[in-house]
Coordinates of C-alpha atoms in Angstrom, one line a residue:
Chain A
X1 CA -2.7 -2.8 22.9
X2 CA -2.8 -4.1 19.9
X3 CA -1.5 -2.4 16.6
X4 CA -4.8 -2.8 14.9
X5 CA -6.3 -0.8 17.9
X6 CA -3.6 1.9 17.3
X7 CA -4.4 2.2 13.7
X8 CA -8.2 2.9 14.4
X9 CA -7.3 5.1 16.7
X10 CA -4.7 7.0 14.6
X11 CA -7.5 7.1 11.5
X12 CA -10.1 8.8 14.0
X13 CA -7.5 11.4 15.3
X14 CA -6.9 12.1 11.6
X15 CA -10.5 12.0 10.3
X16 CA -11.3 14.3 13.4
X17 CA -9.0 17.2 12.3
X18 CA -9.1 17.0 8.4
X19 CA -7.8 20.4 7.4
X20 CA -5.0 20.2 9.9
X21 CA -3.9 16.7 8.9
X22 CA -4.2 17.7 5.4
X23 CA -1.8 20.9 6.0
X24 CA 0.6 18.5 7.8
X25 CA 0.7 16.2 4.8
X26 CA 1.2 19.0 2.4
X27 CA 5.1 18.9 2.3
X28 CA 5.2 15.2 2.0
X29 CA 2.6 15.5 -0.8
X30 CA 4.7 18.1 -2.7
X31 CA 7.9 16.2 -2.1
X32 CA 6.4 12.9 -3.5
X33 CA 4.5 14.3 -6.2
X34 CA 7.6 16.2 -7.6
X35 CA 10.0 13.4 -7.4
X36 CA 7.3 11.1 -9.4
X37 CA 7.0 13.6 -12.0
X38 CA 10.9 14.5 -12.4
X39 CA 11.9 10.9 -12.4
X40 CA 8.9 10.0 -15.0
X41 CA 10.2 12.8 -17.2
X42 CA 13.9 11.7 -17.0
X43 CA 12.8 8.1 -17.7
X44 CA 11.0 9.0 -20.4
X45 CA 13.7 11.1 -21.9
X46 CA 16.2 8.3 -21.5
X47 CA 13.6 5.9 -23.2
X48 CA 13.3 8.1 -25.9
X49 CA 17.0 8.3 -26.3
X50 CA 17.4 4.5 -26.3
X51 CA 14.7 4.1 -29.0
X52 CA 16.4 6.8 -31.4
X53 CA 19.9 4.9 -30.7
X54 CA 18.2 1.7 -31.4
X55 CA 16.8 2.9 -34.9
X56 CA 20.3 4.1 -35.8
X57 CA 21.5 1.1 -35.0
X58 CA 23.1 0.1 -31.4
X59 CA 25.8 -2.0 -33.4
X60 CA 26.8 1.3 -35.6
X61 CA 30.6 2.1 -35.0
X62 CA 31.7 5.3 -37.0
X63 CA 35.6 5.5 -37.8
X64 CA 36.9 8.9 -38.7
X65 CA 40.8 9.1 -39.9
X66 CA 42.1 12.6 -39.8
X67 CA 45.7 12.0 -39.6
X68 CA 47.1 12.4 -43.3
X69 CA 50.5 11.4 -44.0
X70 CA 51.8 10.0 -47.2
X71 CA 53.6 6.9 -45.6
X72 CA 50.5 6.1 -43.2
X73 CA 47.6 5.9 -45.6
X74 CA 44.7 3.7 -44.5
X75 CA 43.4 1.7 -47.4
X76 CA 39.9 0.1 -47.7
X77 CA 41.3 -3.2 -48.2
X78 CA 43.0 -3.2 -45.0
X79 CA 39.9 -2.3 -43.4
X80 CA 38.0 -5.0 -44.7
X81 CA 40.7 -7.1 -43.6
X82 CA 39.9 -5.7 -40.3
X83 CA 36.4 -6.7 -40.6
X84 CA 37.2 -10.2 -42.1
X85 CA 39.6 -11.0 -39.2
X86 CA 37.3 -10.0 -36.5
X87 CA 34.4 -12.0 -35.0
X88 CA 33.1 -9.0 -33.5
X89 CA 32.2 -7.0 -36.5
X90 CA 29.8 -8.1 -39.0
X91 CA 30.1 -5.3 -41.8
X92 CA 32.1 -2.5 -43.0
X93 CA 31.8 0.2 -45.5
X94 CA 33.5 3.3 -46.7
X95 CA 31.7 6.7 -46.7
X96 CA 32.6 9.2 -49.1
X97 CA 30.3 12.3 -49.2
X98 CA 30.2 14.3 -52.2
X99 CA 27.9 17.4 -52.6
X100 CA 26.2 16.9 -56.3
X101 CA 23.9 18.4 -58.4
X102 CA 21.7 15.3 -59.8
X103 CA 20.3 15.8 -63.0
X104 CA 18.0 13.5 -65.1
X105 CA 16.2 14.5 -68.4
X106 CA 15.0 18.4 -67.5
X107 CA 14.6 18.1 -63.6
X108 CA 17.7 18.5 -61.3
X109 CA 18.3 18.7 -57.8
X110 CA 20.9 19.1 -55.1
X111 CA 21.8 16.4 -53.0
X112 CA 24.5 14.4 -51.5
X113 CA 25.9 11.3 -53.1
X114 CA 27.4 8.7 -50.8
X115 CA 30.8 6.8 -52.1
X116 CA 30.0 3.4 -50.4
X117 CA 30.4 -0.3 -51.0
X118 CA 27.9 -3.3 -50.9
X119 CA 27.8 -3.2 -47.2
X120 CA 26.5 0.2 -46.6
X121 CA 22.7 -0.5 -47.0
X122 CA 23.0 -3.5 -44.5
X123 CA 24.6 -1.2 -42.2
X124 CA 22.1 1.6 -42.5
X125 CA 19.1 -0.7 -42.6
X126 CA 18.0 0.3 -46.3
X127 CA 15.7 -2.3 -48.0
X128 CA 15.5 -2.7 -51.8
X129 CA 12.4 -1.5 -53.8
X130 CA 13.4 -1.9 -57.3
X131 CA 16.5 -3.3 -59.2
X132 CA 19.6 -4.4 -57.1
X133 CA 21.8 -2.7 -54.6
X134 CA 25.5 -2.3 -55.0
X135 CA 27.5 -5.1 -55.3
X136 CA 31.4 -5.9 -54.8
X137 CA 31.7 -6.4 -58.8
X138 CA 30.6 -2.7 -58.8
X139 CA 33.8 -1.6 -57.0
X140 CA 36.1 -4.1 -58.5
X141 CA 35.4 -3.1 -61.8
X142 CA 35.0 0.4 -61.1
X143 CA 31.3 0.6 -62.6
X144 CA 29.6 4.1 -62.8
X145 CA 26.3 2.8 -61.1
X146 CA 23.8 4.5 -58.6
X147 CA 21.1 3.2 -56.3
X148 CA 18.8 6.2 -55.6
X149 CA 16.4 6.9 -52.8
X150 CA 12.4 7.7 -52.9
X151 CA 13.2 11.5 -52.7
X152 CA 15.6 11.4 -55.6
X153 CA 13.3 8.9 -57.7
X154 CA 10.2 11.0 -57.4
X155 CA 11.8 14.2 -58.0
X156 CA 13.8 13.2 -61.0
X157 CA 11.5 10.7 -62.5
X158 CA 8.2 11.6 -61.0
X159 CA 6.9 8.3 -60.7
X160 CA 8.3 6.2 -63.5
X161 CA 10.8 3.6 -63.1
X162 CA 14.3 4.9 -63.2
X163 CA 15.9 1.4 -63.5
X164 CA 18.5 1.6 -66.5
X165 CA 18.0 5.2 -66.8
X166 CA 20.7 7.7 -66.7
X167 CA 21.7 10.1 -64.0
X168 CA 24.2 13.1 -64.2
X169 CA 25.9 13.9 -61.0
X170 CA 28.0 16.9 -61.2
X171 CA 28.1 16.2 -65.1
X172 CA 29.4 12.8 -64.8
X173 CA 26.9 10.1 -66.0
X174 CA 25.7 7.0 -64.0
X175 CA 23.5 4.2 -64.8
X176 CA 20.7 3.7 -62.0
X177 CA 20.6 0.2 -60.9
X178 CA 18.4 0.4 -57.9
X179 CA 15.8 2.2 -55.9
X180 CA 15.7 2.0 -52.0
X181 CA 12.4 1.2 -50.3
X182 CA 11.1 4.5 -48.5
X183 CA 12.8 4.7 -45.0
X184 CA 11.5 7.9 -43.6
X185 CA 8.9 10.4 -45.2
X186 CA 10.5 10.8 -48.9
X187 CA 11.4 14.5 -48.0
X188 CA 14.2 16.7 -48.8
X189 CA 17.0 16.0 -46.5
X190 CA 15.5 13.1 -45.2
X191 CA 16.8 9.4 -45.1
X192 CA 15.1 9.1 -48.7
X193 CA 17.2 12.1 -50.0
X194 CA 20.3 9.8 -51.1
X195 CA 22.3 8.5 -53.7
X196 CA 24.9 5.6 -53.5
X197 CA 27.6 5.2 -55.7
X198 CA 30.5 2.7 -55.5
X199 CA 33.5 4.6 -53.7
X200 CA 35.8 3.8 -56.6
X201 CA 33.7 6.2 -58.4
X202 CA 33.4 8.6 -55.9
X203 CA 37.1 9.3 -55.6
X204 CA 37.0 10.2 -59.2
X205 CA 34.1 13.2 -58.4
X206 CA 36.2 14.5 -55.5
X207 CA 39.7 14.2 -56.8
X208 CA 40.6 13.0 -53.7
X209 CA 42.0 9.4 -53.0
X210 CA 42.2 9.0 -49.5
X211 CA 38.8 7.8 -47.6
X212 CA 38.3 9.2 -44.3
X213 CA 35.4 7.8 -43.1
X214 CA 34.4 4.2 -42.5
X215 CA 31.3 2.5 -40.9
X216 CA 31.4 -0.5 -39.2
X217 CA 28.6 -2.9 -37.7
X218 CA 29.5 -5.1 -34.5
X219 CA 27.9 -8.5 -34.9
X220 CA 26.0 -7.8 -32.0
X221 CA 25.2 -5.0 -29.6
X222 CA 27.0 -6.7 -26.9
X223 CA 30.1 -6.8 -29.0
X224 CA 30.5 -3.2 -29.9
X225 CA 33.1 -2.7 -27.4
X226 CA 35.3 -5.5 -28.5
X227 CA 35.1 -4.6 -32.1
X228 CA 36.1 -1.0 -31.3
X229 CA 39.2 -2.6 -29.6
X230 CA 39.8 -4.7 -32.7
X231 CA 39.7 -1.6 -34.9
X232 CA 41.8 0.3 -32.6
X233 CA 44.5 -2.4 -32.4
X234 CA 44.8 -2.3 -36.2
X235 CA 45.0 1.7 -36.3
X236 CA 47.5 1.9 -33.7
X237 CA 49.9 -0.1 -36.0
X238 CA 49.5 2.4 -38.5
X239 CA 49.7 5.8 -36.4
X240 CA 51.7 6.6 -33.8
X241 CA 49.0 8.4 -31.8
X242 CA 45.3 8.0 -31.4
X243 CA 45.1 11.8 -32.1
X244 CA 44.9 10.6 -35.9
X245 CA 41.5 8.9 -35.6
X246 CA 38.3 9.0 -33.7
X247 CA 36.1 6.0 -33.3
X248 CA 32.7 6.5 -31.8
X249 CA 29.7 4.4 -31.5
X250 CA 26.2 4.9 -31.2
X251 CA 26.3 2.3 -28.0
X252 CA 28.9 4.8 -26.5
X253 CA 26.8 7.7 -26.9
X254 CA 23.9 6.1 -25.6
X255 CA 25.8 5.0 -22.6
X256 CA 26.8 8.8 -22.3
X257 CA 23.2 9.6 -22.3
X258 CA 22.2 7.2 -19.5
X259 CA 24.9 8.5 -17.3
X260 CA 23.8 11.9 -17.7
X261 CA 20.3 10.8 -17.0
X262 CA 21.3 9.1 -13.8
X263 CA 23.2 11.9 -12.4
X264 CA 20.3 14.0 -13.6
X265 CA 17.9 12.0 -11.5
X266 CA 20.1 11.5 -8.7
X267 CA 20.6 15.8 -8.5
X268 CA 16.7 16.1 -9.0
X269 CA 15.8 13.5 -6.2
X270 CA 18.2 15.0 -4.1
X271 CA 16.2 18.7 -4.4
X272 CA 12.8 16.8 -4.1
X273 CA 14.3 15.1 -0.9
X274 CA 14.7 18.6 0.6
X275 CA 11.1 19.0 0.2
X276 CA 10.4 15.8 1.8
X277 CA 12.7 16.6 4.8
X278 CA 10.7 19.9 5.1
X279 CA 7.5 17.9 5.2
X280 CA 8.9 15.9 7.9
X281 CA 9.7 19.1 10.2
X282 CA 6.0 20.3 9.4
X283 CA 4.8 16.8 10.7
X284 CA 7.1 16.9 13.9
X285 CA 5.6 20.5 14.3
X286 CA 2.1 19.6 14.3
X287 CA 2.5 16.4 16.3
X288 CA 4.0 18.6 19.1
X289 CA 1.2 21.0 18.6
X290 CA -1.2 17.9 18.7
X291 CA 0.7 16.1 21.8
X292 CA 0.3 19.6 23.6
X293 CA -3.3 20.1 22.7
X294 CA -4.1 16.5 23.8
X295 CA -2.4 16.5 27.3
X296 CA -5.4 15.8 29.1
X297 CA -6.4 13.1 26.5
X298 CA -3.0 11.3 27.2
X299 CA -3.6 12.0 31.1
X300 CA -6.9 10.2 31.0
X301 CA -5.6 7.3 28.9
X302 CA -2.8 6.9 31.1
X303 CA -5.3 6.7 34.1
X304 CA -7.2 3.9 32.5
X305 CA -4.2 1.9 32.2
X306 CA -2.5 3.3 29.1
X307 CA 1.5 2.4 29.4
X308 CA 4.3 4.3 27.9
X309 CA 4.4 2.2 24.8
X310 CA 0.7 2.5 24.4
X311 CA 0.9 6.1 24.1
X312 CA 4.0 6.0 22.0
X313 CA 2.7 3.4 19.7
X314 CA -0.4 5.6 18.9
X315 CA 1.4 8.9 18.3
X316 CA 4.2 7.2 16.0
X317 CA 1.5 5.4 14.2
X318 CA -0.5 8.5 13.8
X319 CA 2.5 10.2 12.5
X320 CA 3.4 7.4 10.2
X321 CA -0.3 7.0 8.8
X322 CA -0.4 10.6 7.9
X323 CA 2.9 10.9 6.1
X324 CA 2.0 7.3 4.4
X325 CA -1.6 9.1 3.5
X326 CA 0.2 12.2 2.1
X327 CA 2.7 9.7 0.3
X328 CA 0.2 8.2 -1.5
X329 CA -1.6 11.4 -2.1
X330 CA 1.6 12.6 -3.5
X331 CA 2.0 9.5 -5.9
X332 CA -1.3 10.2 -7.3
X333 CA -1.2 13.6 -7.5
X334 CA 2.6 12.9 -9.4
X335 CA 1.1 10.4 -11.9
X336 CA -1.6 13.1 -13.0
X337 CA 0.9 15.8 -13.1
X338 CA 3.4 13.6 -15.0
X339 CA 0.8 13.1 -17.5
X340 CA -0.3 16.4 -17.8
X341 CA 3.0 17.8 -18.2
X342 CA 3.8 15.1 -21.1
X343 CA 0.6 16.3 -22.8
X344 CA 1.6 20.1 -22.4
X345 CA 5.6 19.7 -23.0
X346 CA 5.1 17.2 -25.8
X347 CA 7.6 15.2 -23.8
X348 CA 7.2 11.4 -23.1
X349 CA 6.8 10.3 -19.5
X350 CA 7.4 6.7 -18.1
X351 CA 6.5 6.3 -14.6
X352 CA 9.0 4.6 -12.5
X353 CA 7.9 1.8 -10.1
X354 CA 11.0 2.2 -8.1
X355 CA 10.4 6.1 -7.5
X356 CA 6.8 5.1 -6.3
X357 CA 8.1 2.3 -3.8
X358 CA 11.1 4.3 -2.6
X359 CA 8.8 7.6 -2.4
X360 CA 6.2 5.9 -0.4
X361 CA 8.8 4.1 2.0
X362 CA 10.6 7.2 2.5
X363 CA 7.4 9.0 3.4
X364 CA 6.4 6.5 6.1
X365 CA 9.8 6.4 7.1
X366 CA 9.9 10.2 7.8
X367 CA 6.4 10.3 9.6
X368 CA 7.8 7.7 12.1
X369 CA 11.1 9.3 12.2
X370 CA 9.5 12.7 12.8
X371 CA 6.8 11.7 14.8
X372 CA 8.9 9.8 17.2
X373 CA 10.1 12.7 19.2
X374 CA 7.1 14.0 19.9
X375 CA 5.5 10.7 20.5
X376 CA 8.1 10.2 23.3
X377 CA 7.1 13.5 24.7
X378 CA 3.6 12.3 25.1
X379 CA 4.3 8.9 26.7
X380 CA 6.4 10.5 29.2
X381 CA 3.9 12.7 30.7
X382 CA 3.1 12.6 34.2
X383 CA -0.5 11.3 34.7
X384 CA -1.4 13.6 37.5
X385 CA -0.1 16.6 35.5
X386 CA -1.5 15.5 32.2
X387 CA -4.9 15.4 33.9
X388 CA -4.6 18.8 35.5
X389 CA -3.7 20.4 32.5
X390 CA -6.9 22.2 30.6
Chain B
X1 CA -8.3 -3.9 50.3
X2 CA -6.6 -0.8 50.8
X3 CA -3.8 -0.2 53.2
X4 CA -1.8 2.8 54.2
X5 CA 0.8 2.2 56.5
X6 CA 2.2 5.4 57.9
X7 CA 2.2 7.0 54.1
X8 CA 4.1 10.2 53.9
X9 CA 4.3 12.5 50.7
X10 CA 7.2 15.2 51.1
X11 CA 7.9 17.6 48.5
X12 CA 11.1 19.5 48.5
X13 CA 11.2 22.8 47.0
X14 CA 14.9 24.2 47.3
X15 CA 15.7 24.1 51.3
X16 CA 11.8 24.0 52.5
X17 CA 9.6 20.7 52.4
X18 CA 6.1 20.6 51.6
X19 CA 4.3 17.7 53.5
X20 CA 1.4 16.8 51.4
X21 CA 0.8 13.7 53.4
X22 CA 2.4 13.9 57.0
X23 CA 1.9 10.3 58.4
X24 CA -1.3 8.8 57.2
X25 CA -2.6 5.1 58.1
X26 CA -5.9 3.3 57.5
X27 CA -7.3 0.3 56.0
X28 CA -10.5 -0.1 54.0
X29 CA -11.9 -3.7 53.4
X30 CA -13.7 -5.1 50.5
X31 CA -17.3 -3.8 50.1
X32 CA -16.9 -0.5 52.2
X33 CA -18.2 2.9 50.9
X34 CA -15.7 5.4 52.4
X35 CA -15.6 9.1 51.8
X36 CA -12.2 11.0 52.1
X37 CA -13.1 14.3 53.0
X38 CA -10.9 17.7 53.5
X39 CA -10.7 21.1 52.4
X40 CA -8.7 22.0 49.4
X41 CA -5.1 21.6 50.6
X42 CA -5.8 19.2 53.2
X43 CA -4.0 16.5 51.3
X44 CA -7.1 14.6 50.3
X45 CA -6.0 14.9 46.4
X46 CA -2.7 13.5 47.3
X47 CA -4.2 10.7 49.2
X48 CA -6.4 10.0 46.1
X49 CA -3.4 9.9 43.6
X50 CA -1.7 7.5 45.7
X51 CA -4.5 5.3 46.2
X52 CA -5.1 5.6 42.7
X53 CA -1.8 4.5 41.8
X54 CA -1.0 7.6 39.9
X55 CA 1.8 8.5 42.3
X56 CA 3.7 7.0 45.1
X57 CA 4.3 7.6 48.7
X58 CA 7.8 9.4 49.7
X59 CA 7.8 7.0 52.9
X60 CA 5.6 4.4 54.4
X61 CA 3.8 1.5 52.5
X62 CA 0.6 1.2 50.1
X63 CA -0.8 -2.0 50.1
X64 CA -3.7 -2.7 47.6
X65 CA -5.7 -5.8 47.3
X66 CA -2.6 -7.5 49.5
X67 CA 0.1 -6.2 46.8
X68 CA 2.8 -3.8 48.1
X69 CA 2.7 -1.5 45.3
X70 CA 4.9 1.2 46.9
X71 CA 7.9 0.5 44.8
X72 CA 6.2 -0.3 41.5
X73 CA 7.3 1.2 38.2
X74 CA 5.2 3.0 35.7
X75 CA 4.1 0.0 33.7
X76 CA 3.2 -1.7 36.7
X77 CA 1.3 1.0 37.9
X78 CA -0.5 1.4 34.7
X79 CA -1.6 -2.2 34.8
X80 CA -3.1 -1.7 38.1
X81 CA -5.0 1.5 37.2
X82 CA -6.2 -0.6 34.4
X83 CA -7.2 -3.8 36.1
X84 CA -8.0 -3.2 39.8
X85 CA -9.0 0.4 40.0
X86 CA -11.7 2.2 38.3
X87 CA -11.7 6.2 38.1
X88 CA -14.5 8.4 38.3
X89 CA -13.4 12.2 37.8
X90 CA -15.2 15.5 38.5
X91 CA -14.9 16.8 34.9
X92 CA -16.1 13.4 33.7
X93 CA -12.6 12.9 31.6
X94 CA -14.4 11.3 28.6
X95 CA -12.3 11.5 25.4
X96 CA -14.4 14.0 22.8
X97 CA -13.6 12.3 19.6
X98 CA -14.7 8.8 20.7
X99 CA -18.3 7.9 21.2
X100 CA -19.8 6.4 24.2
X101 CA -19.1 2.9 23.5
X102 CA -15.4 3.9 22.4
X103 CA -14.9 5.6 25.7
X104 CA -16.1 2.9 27.8
X105 CA -14.2 0.4 25.9
X106 CA -10.9 1.9 26.2
X107 CA -9.7 0.3 29.5
X108 CA -10.4 -2.9 27.8
X109 CA -8.4 -2.1 24.9
X110 CA -5.3 -1.5 27.1
X111 CA -6.1 -4.8 28.7
X112 CA -5.9 -6.3 25.5
X113 CA -9.1 -8.2 25.8
X114 CA -10.7 -9.3 22.3
X115 CA -13.3 -8.0 20.8
X116 CA -16.3 -10.0 21.1
X117 CA -15.7 -10.2 25.0
X118 CA -15.1 -6.3 24.9
X119 CA -18.6 -5.8 23.5
X120 CA -20.4 -8.0 25.8
X121 CA -18.6 -6.2 28.6
X122 CA -19.2 -2.5 27.6
X123 CA -22.9 -3.5 26.7
X124 CA -23.3 -4.7 30.3
X125 CA -21.6 -1.7 32.0
X126 CA -23.7 0.7 29.9
X127 CA -27.0 -1.3 30.9
X128 CA -26.1 -1.0 34.3
X129 CA -25.9 2.9 34.3
X130 CA -28.8 3.0 31.8
X131 CA -27.1 4.3 28.7
X132 CA -27.2 1.3 26.4
X133 CA -29.3 3.4 23.8
X134 CA -26.8 6.1 23.9
X135 CA -23.7 3.9 22.5
X136 CA -23.2 5.9 19.5
X137 CA -23.6 9.4 20.8
X138 CA -20.8 11.6 21.5
X139 CA -19.9 13.7 24.5
X140 CA -21.3 17.1 23.1
X141 CA -24.6 15.2 22.7
X142 CA -25.0 14.4 26.4
X143 CA -26.0 16.1 29.3
X144 CA -23.5 16.7 32.3
X145 CA -25.3 13.5 34.2
X146 CA -25.0 11.4 31.3
X147 CA -21.4 12.1 30.4
X148 CA -20.8 11.1 34.5
X149 CA -22.7 8.2 33.9
X150 CA -20.6 7.1 31.0
X151 CA -17.7 7.7 33.1
X152 CA -18.9 5.4 35.7
X153 CA -19.5 2.5 33.3
X154 CA -16.0 3.2 32.1
X155 CA -15.0 2.6 35.6
X156 CA -17.0 -0.6 36.1
X157 CA -16.0 -2.1 32.8
X158 CA -13.0 -4.0 33.7
X159 CA -14.7 -5.2 36.8
X160 CA -12.2 -3.3 39.3
X161 CA -11.5 -4.2 42.7
X162 CA -12.0 -0.7 44.1
X163 CA -13.8 2.7 42.4
X164 CA -12.5 5.9 42.8
X165 CA -14.5 9.0 42.8
X166 CA -12.8 12.3 42.9
X167 CA -15.8 14.6 43.5
X168 CA -18.0 13.3 41.3
X169 CA -20.8 15.3 41.9
X170 CA -18.8 18.7 41.6
X171 CA -19.7 19.8 37.9
X172 CA -23.5 18.4 38.5
X173 CA -26.5 20.3 39.8
X174 CA -27.9 19.0 43.0
X175 CA -30.5 16.9 41.4
X176 CA -28.3 15.2 38.9
X177 CA -25.9 14.9 41.7
X178 CA -28.2 12.9 43.8
X179 CA -28.8 10.7 41.0
X180 CA -25.2 9.8 40.8
X181 CA -24.8 9.2 44.2
X182 CA -27.4 7.0 44.4
X183 CA -26.0 5.3 41.8
X184 CA -22.8 4.8 43.5
X185 CA -24.7 3.5 46.7
X186 CA -26.7 1.0 44.7
X187 CA -23.2 -0.2 43.1
X188 CA -21.8 -0.3 46.9
X189 CA -24.8 -2.5 47.6
X190 CA -23.9 -4.8 44.9
X191 CA -20.6 -5.3 46.2
X192 CA -18.3 -2.9 44.8
X193 CA -15.7 -1.1 47.0
X194 CA -16.2 2.7 46.9
X195 CA -13.6 5.2 47.9
X196 CA -15.1 9.0 47.3
X197 CA -13.0 11.9 47.6
X198 CA -14.8 15.0 48.4
X199 CA -14.7 18.5 50.2
X200 CA -18.4 18.7 51.2
X201 CA -19.3 17.2 54.1
X202 CA -23.3 16.7 53.1
X203 CA -21.8 14.4 50.4
X204 CA -19.3 12.7 52.7
X205 CA -22.3 11.8 55.1
X206 CA -23.8 9.8 52.4
X207 CA -21.1 7.4 52.4
X208 CA -20.8 4.6 55.2
X209 CA -17.7 5.8 56.7
X210 CA -15.9 9.2 56.8
X211 CA -12.1 9.8 57.0
X212 CA -11.5 13.6 57.8
X213 CA -8.0 15.0 56.7
X214 CA -6.4 18.0 57.5
X215 CA -3.0 19.1 56.9
X216 CA -2.1 15.9 55.8
X217 CA -3.1 13.9 58.9
X218 CA -6.3 12.0 59.6
X219 CA -8.1 13.8 62.3
X220 CA -11.2 11.7 62.4
X221 CA -12.2 8.1 61.0
X222 CA -16.1 7.4 61.8
X223 CA -18.9 5.5 60.6
X224 CA -22.0 7.4 59.2

């Protein structure tokens, strides 16, 4: 008997008992739908993370030096030397954070001043709006100049050009030489709430001459690891143990997030698989009932020439088709629920085609696997006894 | 066409044995219309099961259309049931969720007949029993007599060598029963070999030959 016929018979059987077929499929539908939704949510989360890391800059490397000893200080020039000698690194800037009260005319505002060098804005991705960025000369000549963000500019100079004007940082006077372009939303605490001064001047504000924070940019996102190795190689010549410093990168953090989401996905899929397993048992159960109820029919079919394999094929296809239909319904339900969840929870969803393909295949597989035993039972019935059954 | 050579069917229940058929021999030629008569428990049903390739003899031999099928396996028997035999049951034994056309079509599907040919054969069989206009109907929409005629059409559809009817009028009222028997007589006149199993002597007398079975043995074999 051709497979096409078996399919038609299977469809007839399923249609003939719609409610029961639906109940049979329910386990599969729920299992598949939950896999689709959960994977979509995790995928969305992971994708969001990737995006925010890439805006941070996946080439960003942060170095913090915690060890302090008079003999083993790291000088800015030495770090610059590391930058120059490595093909994996593109930029380097020290970063000294100082809380300041910035005053101009009659306005003042509390903010953070960053003591940096001319590479800083390239590393952080700031663009110039007015004037100029910090230059090497500012540091070399120990000038007291500042570049400010739009929040500072708006708050202290209310729209007028601050170039050339003076700004007081903790009572020290700086000349404003540049205004950065808006990066975020010009609000307090945002990326636009920033004052950049040469690090040479910054040390004067803090009365601390050692610089403990450096930002590097790798030449590309693929050379981050090599770049970190270069930095590490240098720092190990300075310090006896790696406890004295800490190197972290956005790429590394991203990898940790990806690893976390992978594990999370596996766990959730494992849990959802249990639901699929239960669904499979449900199918087996119903198929056994179905075989029992159709004993007479099987006897008739055998008396008309249905062989063992004809009956087996018929019931296996019926089970497989039932679970396949459950799988398709589950996929649609899962996609709809994913979008609803996204709307309600405000989370991003990204439907994974792989999860769709895998859950569909698994549901068909489960139907065939769990339908096989009842099908075998049907195929082995003795036609005489089956015909006598009522 | 059908040859029973010293056929025995013995069931072993623990220590005792039950001889459902206790040494039966007969020959049925092509074109005959034979009734096998007996009371319940006589062995006539066991006879029918063996003739119908649903069961095999414990001893002796069964030849069908010259083939010795005594040692056939299940798949081979299924093929015999499909090609060589046509069954008509007392309870009609149609499949309720299939319509008339699909029921009659079933033996052809198991015979792997292509669709166009199936259509022609089914129509021809349904026309022969006068039910071509009920092709799309379902069992519950038909009377008992109509259902039995569908069953006959199904038995005919694959051009079997032998038609086996097991108490075909048992579930019908007398008038419809007569109609069905008339149909069987016509089919016999057209050249079909028909074996009818019954417990009712009056029905048996309507066949051309009667084989009486009692306690698993043939007690008489006469022409009507």
